[in-house]
mmCIF file of C-alpha atoms and ligand atoms in Angstrom:
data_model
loop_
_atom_site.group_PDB
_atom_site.id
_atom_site.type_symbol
_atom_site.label_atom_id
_atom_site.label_comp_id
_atom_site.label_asym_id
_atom_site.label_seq_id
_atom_site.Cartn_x
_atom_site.Cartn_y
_atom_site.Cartn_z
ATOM 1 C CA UNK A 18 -18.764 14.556 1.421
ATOM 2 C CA UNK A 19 -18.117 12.160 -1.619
ATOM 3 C CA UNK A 20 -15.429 10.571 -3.170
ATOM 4 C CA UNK A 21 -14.582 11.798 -7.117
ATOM 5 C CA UNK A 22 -14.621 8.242 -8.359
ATOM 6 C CA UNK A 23 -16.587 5.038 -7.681
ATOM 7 C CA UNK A 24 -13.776 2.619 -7.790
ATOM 8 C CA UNK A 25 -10.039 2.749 -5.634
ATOM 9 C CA UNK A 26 -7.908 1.421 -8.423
ATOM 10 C CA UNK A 27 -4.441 3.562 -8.076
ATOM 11 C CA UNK A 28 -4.076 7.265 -6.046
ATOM 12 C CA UNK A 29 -3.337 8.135 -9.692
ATOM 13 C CA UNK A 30 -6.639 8.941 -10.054
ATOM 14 C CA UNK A 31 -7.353 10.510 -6.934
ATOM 15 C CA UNK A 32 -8.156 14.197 -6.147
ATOM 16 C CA UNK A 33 -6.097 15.800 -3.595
ATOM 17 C CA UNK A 34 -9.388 16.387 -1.892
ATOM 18 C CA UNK A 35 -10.170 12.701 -2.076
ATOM 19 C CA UNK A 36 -7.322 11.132 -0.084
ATOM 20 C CA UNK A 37 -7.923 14.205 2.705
ATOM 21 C CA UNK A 38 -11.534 12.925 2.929
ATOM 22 C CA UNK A 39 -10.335 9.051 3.234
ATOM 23 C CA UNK A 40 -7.579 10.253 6.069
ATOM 24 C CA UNK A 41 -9.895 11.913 7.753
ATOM 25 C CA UNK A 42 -12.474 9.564 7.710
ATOM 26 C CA UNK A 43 -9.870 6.569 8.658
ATOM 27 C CA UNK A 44 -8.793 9.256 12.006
ATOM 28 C CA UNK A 45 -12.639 8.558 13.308
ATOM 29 C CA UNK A 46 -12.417 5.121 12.592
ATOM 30 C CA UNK A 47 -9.554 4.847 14.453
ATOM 31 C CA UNK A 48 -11.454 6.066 17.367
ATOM 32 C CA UNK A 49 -13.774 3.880 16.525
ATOM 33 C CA UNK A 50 -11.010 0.608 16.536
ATOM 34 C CA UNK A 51 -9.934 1.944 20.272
ATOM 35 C CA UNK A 52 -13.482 1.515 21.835
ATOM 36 C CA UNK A 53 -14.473 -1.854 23.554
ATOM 37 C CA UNK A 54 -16.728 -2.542 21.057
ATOM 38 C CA UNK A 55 -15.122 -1.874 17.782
ATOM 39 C CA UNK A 56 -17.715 -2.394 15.426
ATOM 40 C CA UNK A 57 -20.322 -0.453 13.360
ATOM 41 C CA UNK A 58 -23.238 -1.138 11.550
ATOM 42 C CA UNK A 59 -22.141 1.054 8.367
ATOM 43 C CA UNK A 60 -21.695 -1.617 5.711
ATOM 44 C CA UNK A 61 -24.725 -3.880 6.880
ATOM 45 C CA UNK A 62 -26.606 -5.500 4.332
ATOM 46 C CA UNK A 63 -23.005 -4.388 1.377
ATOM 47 C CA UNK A 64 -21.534 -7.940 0.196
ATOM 48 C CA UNK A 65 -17.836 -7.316 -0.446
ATOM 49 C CA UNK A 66 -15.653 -10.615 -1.928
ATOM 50 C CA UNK A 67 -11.807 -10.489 -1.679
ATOM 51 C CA UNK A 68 -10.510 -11.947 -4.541
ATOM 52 C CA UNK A 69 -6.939 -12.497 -3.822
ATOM 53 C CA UNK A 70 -5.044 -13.792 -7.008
ATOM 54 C CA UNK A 71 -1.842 -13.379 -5.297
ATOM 55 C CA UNK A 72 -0.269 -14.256 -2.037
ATOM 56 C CA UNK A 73 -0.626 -12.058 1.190
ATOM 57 C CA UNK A 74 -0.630 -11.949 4.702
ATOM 58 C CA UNK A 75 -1.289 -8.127 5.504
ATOM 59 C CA UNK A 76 -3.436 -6.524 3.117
ATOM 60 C CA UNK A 77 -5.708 -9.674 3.115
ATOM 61 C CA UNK A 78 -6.467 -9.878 6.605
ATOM 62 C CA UNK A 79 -6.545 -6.248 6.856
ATOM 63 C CA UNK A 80 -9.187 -5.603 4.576
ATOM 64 C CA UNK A 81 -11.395 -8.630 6.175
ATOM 65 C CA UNK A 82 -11.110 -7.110 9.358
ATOM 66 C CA UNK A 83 -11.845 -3.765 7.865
ATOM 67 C CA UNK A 84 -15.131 -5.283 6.364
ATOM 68 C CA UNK A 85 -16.160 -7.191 9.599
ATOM 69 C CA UNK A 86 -15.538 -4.005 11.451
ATOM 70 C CA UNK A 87 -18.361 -2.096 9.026
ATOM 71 C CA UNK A 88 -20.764 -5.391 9.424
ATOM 72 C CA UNK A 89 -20.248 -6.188 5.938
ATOM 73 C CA UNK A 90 -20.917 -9.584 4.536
ATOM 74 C CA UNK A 91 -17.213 -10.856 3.312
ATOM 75 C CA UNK A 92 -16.606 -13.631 1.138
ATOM 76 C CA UNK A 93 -12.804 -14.813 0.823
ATOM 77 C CA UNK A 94 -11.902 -15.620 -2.764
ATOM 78 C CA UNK A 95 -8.230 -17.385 -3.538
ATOM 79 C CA UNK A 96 -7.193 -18.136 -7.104
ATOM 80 C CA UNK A 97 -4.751 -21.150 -6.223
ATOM 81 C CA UNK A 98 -7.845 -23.199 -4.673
ATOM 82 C CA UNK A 99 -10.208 -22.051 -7.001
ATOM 83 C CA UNK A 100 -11.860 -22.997 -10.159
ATOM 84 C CA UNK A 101 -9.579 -20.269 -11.792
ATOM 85 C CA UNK A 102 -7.104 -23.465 -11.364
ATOM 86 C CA UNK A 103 -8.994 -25.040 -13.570
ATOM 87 C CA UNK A 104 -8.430 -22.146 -16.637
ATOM 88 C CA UNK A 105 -11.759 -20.361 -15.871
ATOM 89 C CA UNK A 106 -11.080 -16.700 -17.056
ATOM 90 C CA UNK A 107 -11.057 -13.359 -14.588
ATOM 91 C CA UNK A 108 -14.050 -12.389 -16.178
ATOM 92 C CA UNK A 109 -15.774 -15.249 -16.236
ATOM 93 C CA UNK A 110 -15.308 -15.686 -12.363
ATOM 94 C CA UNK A 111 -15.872 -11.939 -11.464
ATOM 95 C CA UNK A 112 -19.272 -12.583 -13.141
ATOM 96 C CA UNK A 113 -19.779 -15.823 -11.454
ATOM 97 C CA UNK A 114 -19.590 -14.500 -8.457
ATOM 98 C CA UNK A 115 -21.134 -11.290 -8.800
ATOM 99 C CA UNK A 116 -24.560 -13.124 -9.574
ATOM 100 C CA UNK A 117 -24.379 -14.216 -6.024
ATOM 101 C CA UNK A 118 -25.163 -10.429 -5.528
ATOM 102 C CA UNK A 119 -22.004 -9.133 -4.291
ATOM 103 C CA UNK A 120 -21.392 -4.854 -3.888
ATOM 104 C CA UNK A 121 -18.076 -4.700 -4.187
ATOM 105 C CA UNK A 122 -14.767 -6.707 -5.449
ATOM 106 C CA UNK A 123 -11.460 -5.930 -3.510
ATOM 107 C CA UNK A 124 -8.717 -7.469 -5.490
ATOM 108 C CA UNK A 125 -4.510 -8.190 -5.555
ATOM 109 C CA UNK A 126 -3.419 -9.833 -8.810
ATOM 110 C CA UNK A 127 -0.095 -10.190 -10.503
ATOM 111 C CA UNK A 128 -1.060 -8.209 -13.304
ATOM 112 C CA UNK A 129 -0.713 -4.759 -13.904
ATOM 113 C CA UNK A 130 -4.463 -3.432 -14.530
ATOM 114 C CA UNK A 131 -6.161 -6.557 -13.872
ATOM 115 C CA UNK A 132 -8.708 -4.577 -11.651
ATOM 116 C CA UNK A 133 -9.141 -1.614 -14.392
ATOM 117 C CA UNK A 134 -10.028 -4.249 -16.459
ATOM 118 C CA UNK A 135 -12.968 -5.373 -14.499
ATOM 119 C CA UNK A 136 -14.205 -1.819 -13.320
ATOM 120 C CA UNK A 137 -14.701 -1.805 -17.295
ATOM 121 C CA UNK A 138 -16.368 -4.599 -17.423
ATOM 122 C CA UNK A 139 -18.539 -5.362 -14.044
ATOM 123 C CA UNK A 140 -21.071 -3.084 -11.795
ATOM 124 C CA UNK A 141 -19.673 -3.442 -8.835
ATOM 125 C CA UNK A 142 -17.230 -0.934 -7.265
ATOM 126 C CA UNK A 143 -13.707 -2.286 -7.445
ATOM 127 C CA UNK A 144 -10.964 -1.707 -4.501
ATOM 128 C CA UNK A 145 -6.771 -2.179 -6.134
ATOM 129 C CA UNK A 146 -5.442 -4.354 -3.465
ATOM 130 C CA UNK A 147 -2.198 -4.353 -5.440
ATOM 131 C CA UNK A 148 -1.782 -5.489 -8.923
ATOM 132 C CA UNK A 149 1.831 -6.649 -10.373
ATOM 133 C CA UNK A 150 3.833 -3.504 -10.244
ATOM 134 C CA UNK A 151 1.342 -1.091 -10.730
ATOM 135 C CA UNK A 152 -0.238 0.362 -7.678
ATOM 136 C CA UNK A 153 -1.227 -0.505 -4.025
ATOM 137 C CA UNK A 154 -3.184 2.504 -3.252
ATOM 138 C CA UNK A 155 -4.731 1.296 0.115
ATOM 139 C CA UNK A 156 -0.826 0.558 1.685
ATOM 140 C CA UNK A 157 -0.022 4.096 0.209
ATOM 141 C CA UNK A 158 -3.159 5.798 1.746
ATOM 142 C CA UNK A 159 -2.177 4.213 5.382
ATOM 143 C CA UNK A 160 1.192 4.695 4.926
ATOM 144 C CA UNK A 161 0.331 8.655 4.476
ATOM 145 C CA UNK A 162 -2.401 7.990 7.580
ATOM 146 C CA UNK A 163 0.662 6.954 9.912
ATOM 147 C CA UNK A 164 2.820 9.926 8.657
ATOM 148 C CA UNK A 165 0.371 12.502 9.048
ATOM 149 C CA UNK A 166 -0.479 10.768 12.463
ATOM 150 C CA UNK A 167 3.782 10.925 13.351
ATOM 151 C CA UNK A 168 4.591 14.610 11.575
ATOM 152 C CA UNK A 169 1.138 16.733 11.641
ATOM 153 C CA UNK A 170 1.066 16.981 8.024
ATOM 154 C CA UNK A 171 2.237 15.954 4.778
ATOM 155 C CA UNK A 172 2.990 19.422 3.283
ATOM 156 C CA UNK A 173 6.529 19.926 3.163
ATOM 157 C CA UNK A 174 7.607 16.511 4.688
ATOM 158 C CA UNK A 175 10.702 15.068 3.448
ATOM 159 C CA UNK A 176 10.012 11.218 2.494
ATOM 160 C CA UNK A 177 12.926 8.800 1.246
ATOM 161 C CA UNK A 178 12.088 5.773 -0.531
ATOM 162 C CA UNK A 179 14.664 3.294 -0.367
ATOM 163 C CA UNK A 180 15.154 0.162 -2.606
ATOM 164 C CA UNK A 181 13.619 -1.685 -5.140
ATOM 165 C CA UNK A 182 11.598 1.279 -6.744
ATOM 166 C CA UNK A 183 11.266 -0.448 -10.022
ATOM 167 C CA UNK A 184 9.315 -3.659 -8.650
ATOM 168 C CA UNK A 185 7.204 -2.006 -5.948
ATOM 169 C CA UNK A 186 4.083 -0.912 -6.378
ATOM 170 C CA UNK A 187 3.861 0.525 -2.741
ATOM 171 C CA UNK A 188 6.485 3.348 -4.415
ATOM 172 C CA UNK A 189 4.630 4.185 -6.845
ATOM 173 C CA UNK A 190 1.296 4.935 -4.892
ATOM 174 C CA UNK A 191 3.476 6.564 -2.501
ATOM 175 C CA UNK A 192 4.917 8.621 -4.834
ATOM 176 C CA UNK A 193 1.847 10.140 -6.831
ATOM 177 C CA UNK A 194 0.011 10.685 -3.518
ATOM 178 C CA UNK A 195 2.918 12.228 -1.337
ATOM 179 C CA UNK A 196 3.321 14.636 -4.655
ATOM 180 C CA UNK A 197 -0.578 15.162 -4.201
ATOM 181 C CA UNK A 198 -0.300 16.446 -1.210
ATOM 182 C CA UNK A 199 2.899 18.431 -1.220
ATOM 183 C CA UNK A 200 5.461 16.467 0.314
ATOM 184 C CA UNK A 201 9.064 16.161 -1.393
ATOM 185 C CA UNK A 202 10.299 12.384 -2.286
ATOM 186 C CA UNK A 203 14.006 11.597 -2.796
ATOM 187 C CA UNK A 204 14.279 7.816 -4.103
ATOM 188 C CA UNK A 205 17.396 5.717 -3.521
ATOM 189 C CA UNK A 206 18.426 2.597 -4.361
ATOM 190 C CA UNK A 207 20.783 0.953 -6.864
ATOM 191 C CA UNK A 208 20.924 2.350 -10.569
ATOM 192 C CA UNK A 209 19.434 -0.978 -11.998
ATOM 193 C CA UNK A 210 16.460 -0.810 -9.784
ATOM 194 C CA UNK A 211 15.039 2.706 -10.409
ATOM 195 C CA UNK A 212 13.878 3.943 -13.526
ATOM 196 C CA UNK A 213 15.352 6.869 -14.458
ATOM 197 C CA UNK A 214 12.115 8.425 -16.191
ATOM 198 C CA UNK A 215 10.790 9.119 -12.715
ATOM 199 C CA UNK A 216 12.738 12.302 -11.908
ATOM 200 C CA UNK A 217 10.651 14.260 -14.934
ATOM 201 C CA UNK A 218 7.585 11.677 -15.039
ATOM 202 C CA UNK A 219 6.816 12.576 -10.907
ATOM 203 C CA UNK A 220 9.139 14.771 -10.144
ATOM 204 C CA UNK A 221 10.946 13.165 -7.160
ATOM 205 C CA UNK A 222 14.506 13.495 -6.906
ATOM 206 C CA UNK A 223 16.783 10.522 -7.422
ATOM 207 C CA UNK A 224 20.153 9.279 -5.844
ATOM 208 C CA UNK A 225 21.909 5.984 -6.015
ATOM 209 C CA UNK A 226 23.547 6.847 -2.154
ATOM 210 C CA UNK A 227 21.471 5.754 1.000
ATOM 211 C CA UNK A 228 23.318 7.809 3.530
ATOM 212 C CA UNK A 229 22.715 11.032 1.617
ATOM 213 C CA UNK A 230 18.991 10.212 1.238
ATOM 214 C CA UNK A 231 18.859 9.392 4.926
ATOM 215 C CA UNK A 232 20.677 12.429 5.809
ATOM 216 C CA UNK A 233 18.122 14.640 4.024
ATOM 217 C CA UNK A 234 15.086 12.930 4.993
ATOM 218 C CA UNK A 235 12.005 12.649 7.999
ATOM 219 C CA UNK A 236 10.985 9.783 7.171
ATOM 220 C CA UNK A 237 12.375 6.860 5.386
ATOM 221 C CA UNK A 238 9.728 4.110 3.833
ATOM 222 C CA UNK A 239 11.745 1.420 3.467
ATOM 223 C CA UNK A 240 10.886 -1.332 0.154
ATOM 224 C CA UNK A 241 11.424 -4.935 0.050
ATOM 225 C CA UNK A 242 13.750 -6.703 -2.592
ATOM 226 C CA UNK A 243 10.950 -8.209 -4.854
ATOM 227 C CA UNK A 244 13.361 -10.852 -5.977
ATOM 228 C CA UNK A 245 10.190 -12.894 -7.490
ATOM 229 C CA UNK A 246 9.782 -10.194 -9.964
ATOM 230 C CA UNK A 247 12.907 -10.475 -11.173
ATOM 231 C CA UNK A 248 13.706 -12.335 -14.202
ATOM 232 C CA UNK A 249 17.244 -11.517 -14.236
ATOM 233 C CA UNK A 250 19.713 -10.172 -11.430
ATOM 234 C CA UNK A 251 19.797 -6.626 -11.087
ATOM 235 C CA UNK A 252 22.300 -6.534 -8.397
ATOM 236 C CA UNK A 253 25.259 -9.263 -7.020
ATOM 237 C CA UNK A 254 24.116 -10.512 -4.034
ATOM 238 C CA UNK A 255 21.592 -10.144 -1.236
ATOM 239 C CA UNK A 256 24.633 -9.415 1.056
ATOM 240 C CA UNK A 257 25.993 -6.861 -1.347
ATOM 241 C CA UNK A 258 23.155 -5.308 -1.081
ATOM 242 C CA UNK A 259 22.764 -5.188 2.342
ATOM 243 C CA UNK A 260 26.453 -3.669 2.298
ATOM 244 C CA UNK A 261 25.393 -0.864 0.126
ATOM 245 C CA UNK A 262 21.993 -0.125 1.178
ATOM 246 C CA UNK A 263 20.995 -2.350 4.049
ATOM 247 C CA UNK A 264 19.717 -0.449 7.089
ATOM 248 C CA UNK A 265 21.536 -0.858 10.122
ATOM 249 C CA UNK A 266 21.618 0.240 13.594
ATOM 250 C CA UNK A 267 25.014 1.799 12.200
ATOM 251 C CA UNK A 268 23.584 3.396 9.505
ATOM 252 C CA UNK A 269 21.360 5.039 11.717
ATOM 253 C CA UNK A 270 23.796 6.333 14.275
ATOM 254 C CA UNK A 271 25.693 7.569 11.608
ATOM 255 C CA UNK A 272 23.085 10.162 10.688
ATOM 256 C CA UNK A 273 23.341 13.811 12.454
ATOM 257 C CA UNK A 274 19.269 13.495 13.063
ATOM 258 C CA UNK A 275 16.408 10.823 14.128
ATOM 259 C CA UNK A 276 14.766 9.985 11.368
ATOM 260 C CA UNK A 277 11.637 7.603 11.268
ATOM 261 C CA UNK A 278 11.787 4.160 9.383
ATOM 262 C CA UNK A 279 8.782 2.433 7.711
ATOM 263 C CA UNK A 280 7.773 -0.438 5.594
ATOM 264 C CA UNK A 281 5.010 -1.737 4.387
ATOM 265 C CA UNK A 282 6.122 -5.433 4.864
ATOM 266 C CA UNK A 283 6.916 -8.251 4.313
ATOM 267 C CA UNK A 284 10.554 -7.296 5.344
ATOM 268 C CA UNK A 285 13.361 -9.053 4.420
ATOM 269 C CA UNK A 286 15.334 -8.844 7.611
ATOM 270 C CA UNK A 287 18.897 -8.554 7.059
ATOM 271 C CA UNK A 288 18.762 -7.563 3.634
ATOM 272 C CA UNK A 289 17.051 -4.461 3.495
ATOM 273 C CA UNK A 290 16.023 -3.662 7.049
ATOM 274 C CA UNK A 291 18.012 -5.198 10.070
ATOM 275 C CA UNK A 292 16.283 -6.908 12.750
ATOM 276 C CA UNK A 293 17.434 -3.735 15.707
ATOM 277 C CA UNK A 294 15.941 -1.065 13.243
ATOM 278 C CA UNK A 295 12.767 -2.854 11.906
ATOM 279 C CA UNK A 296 12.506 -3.631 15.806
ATOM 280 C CA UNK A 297 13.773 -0.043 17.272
ATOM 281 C CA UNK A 298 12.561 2.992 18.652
ATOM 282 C CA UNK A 299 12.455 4.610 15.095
ATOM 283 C CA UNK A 300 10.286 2.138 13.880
ATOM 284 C CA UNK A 301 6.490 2.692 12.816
ATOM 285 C CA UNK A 302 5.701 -0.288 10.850
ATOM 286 C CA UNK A 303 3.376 -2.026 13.592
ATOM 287 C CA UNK A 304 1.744 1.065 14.194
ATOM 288 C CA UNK A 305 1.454 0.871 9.743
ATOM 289 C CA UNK A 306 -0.383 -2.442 10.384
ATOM 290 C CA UNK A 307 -3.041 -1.094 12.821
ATOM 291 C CA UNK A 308 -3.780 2.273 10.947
ATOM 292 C CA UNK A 309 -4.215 -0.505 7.774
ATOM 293 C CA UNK A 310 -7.721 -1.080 9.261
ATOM 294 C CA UNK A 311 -8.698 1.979 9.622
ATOM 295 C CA UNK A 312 -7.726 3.504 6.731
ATOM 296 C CA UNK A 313 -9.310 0.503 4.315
ATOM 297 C CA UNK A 314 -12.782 0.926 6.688
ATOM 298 C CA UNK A 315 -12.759 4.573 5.680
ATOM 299 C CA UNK A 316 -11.926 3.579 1.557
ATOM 300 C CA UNK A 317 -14.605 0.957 1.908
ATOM 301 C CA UNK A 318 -17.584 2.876 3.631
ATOM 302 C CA UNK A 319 -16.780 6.101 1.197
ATOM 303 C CA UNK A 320 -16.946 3.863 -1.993
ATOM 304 C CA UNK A 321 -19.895 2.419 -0.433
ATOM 305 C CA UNK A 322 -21.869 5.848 0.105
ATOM 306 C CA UNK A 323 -21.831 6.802 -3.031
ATOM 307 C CA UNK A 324 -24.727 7.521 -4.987
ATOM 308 C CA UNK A 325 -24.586 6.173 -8.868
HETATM 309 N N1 LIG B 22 2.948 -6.060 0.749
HETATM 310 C C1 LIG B 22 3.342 -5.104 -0.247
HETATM 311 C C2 LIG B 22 2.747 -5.448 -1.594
HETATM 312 O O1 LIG B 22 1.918 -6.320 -1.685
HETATM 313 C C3 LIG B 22 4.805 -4.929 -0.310
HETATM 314 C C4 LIG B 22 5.598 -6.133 -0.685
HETATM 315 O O2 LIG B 22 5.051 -7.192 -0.983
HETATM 316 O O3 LIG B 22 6.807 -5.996 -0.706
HETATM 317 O O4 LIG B 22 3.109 -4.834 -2.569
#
């Protein structure tokens, strides 16, 4: 089986049938990942560069792992020690690069589009690691991967995401592929930080009270405060908003059910997430990390298969 489309730039463009191929493909790599020797010759002789125009810990390492896993040849690419320092444009050192013969371009910028822009412009297949506030469809794809993996299945599931919904892109891939694949969202967060448009845009349901949206949910995927996207305050404090929709060990005991908590990191402990719950029995987000591999091995090796 084949992917729809020859670049991952947003699970907006995904078929339903798509993401069920890449979560089922990222299950056998995860059999794969639990063997002694954990990697395969898939990728050998595929030249991937990660072109990282913004800071990260996660997805960065993830995705190098993911390629070294497949026997790819990885080249690490990051703007701030780079000639793109020096004013060279995108293009210009997409191209640069690419003459070095490289397959594929895996890329975070700050910039919404950034990577559409060069899957219009360059051969190689392009993988969204995340651009501005836009889409993240890899952290979305192994964020569904460690739900299905928790729950069974993502029909039907009740998923609650909490916080900065404007700023994050990790919502928005969330949101178009839990809709894909028939799970309900409620969002929840404070009025200034989530666009109203979204109830008819995606049809997710929207309230500004945490313990209600915890109350109805299975699963809570908890977003960090992206306070350096923020030009102006949208809310009082960092403590106020802890007060109002921190997560706390309270919180939780406060709820008539167990839910299951989940972020896609880096959390800002004490503000959104406190250290007991990111660090508690409810808590998937390690097990989020691992799956990351695996689910970015299966995104790679489809794009990789397919015949142009
Ligand atoms: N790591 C995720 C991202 O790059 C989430 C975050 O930064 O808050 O979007």
């Amino acid at each position: 089986m084949k992917l729809s489309t020859k670049h991952l730039l947003g699970i907006k463009d995904l078929l339903p049938e798509d993401i069920s191929l890449i979560l089922s493909t990222a299950a056998q790599f995860k059999e794969v990942l639990q063997r002694p020797v954990k990697k395969v010759p898939s990728l050998r002789d595929v030249t991937i560069v990660n072109l990282f125009y913004e800071n990260s810990t996660r997805t960065r390492m993830s995705f190098e792992l993911a390629e070294k896993r497949l026997s790819a040849d990885v080249m690490n690419f990051t703007a701030s020690s780079s000639s793109a320092a020096k004013g060279e444009t995108l293009l210009d050192t997409v191209n640069n690069i690419l003459s070095m013969k490289v397959d594929m371009v895996v890329m975070r910028h700050s910039a919404s589009g950034a990577p559409h822009f060069l899957a219009q412009h360059i051969p190689a297949a392009i993988v969204n690691a995340g651009d501005g506030i836009n889409e993240h469809p890899t952290q979305a794809l192994l964020d569904a991967f460690s739900m299905q993996e928790k729950f069974g299945s993502l029909k039907g599931l009740k998923v609650a995401l909490i916080g900065d919904i404007l700023h994050s892109r990790v919502a928005l891939s969330n949101m178009y592929l839990l809709k894909k694949m028939g799970a309900e969202i409620t969002v929840a967060g404070p009025p200034t930080l989530i666009p109203v448009h979204l109830q008819a845009a995606l049809g997710v349901n929207i309230t500004y009270n945490l313990a209600e949206a915890l109350q109805w949910c299975d699963v809570a995927n908890v977003l960090r405060i992206q306070l350096e996207r923020q030009n102006q305050p949208l809310f009082s404090s960092l403590r106020e908003y802890n007060l109002a929709y921190g997560i706390t060990r309270k919180v939780l005991d406060g709820l008539k059910k167990e839910i299951v908590i989940m972020h896609p990191g880096p959390i800002n402990r004490g503000v959104e997430l406190d250290s007991d719950v990111a660090d508690g029995p409810h808590s998937i987000i390690l097990q989020q990390v691992e799956n990351g591999v695996a689910v970015r091995m299966a995104a790679l090796y489809l794009l990789a298969g397919r015949e142009n």
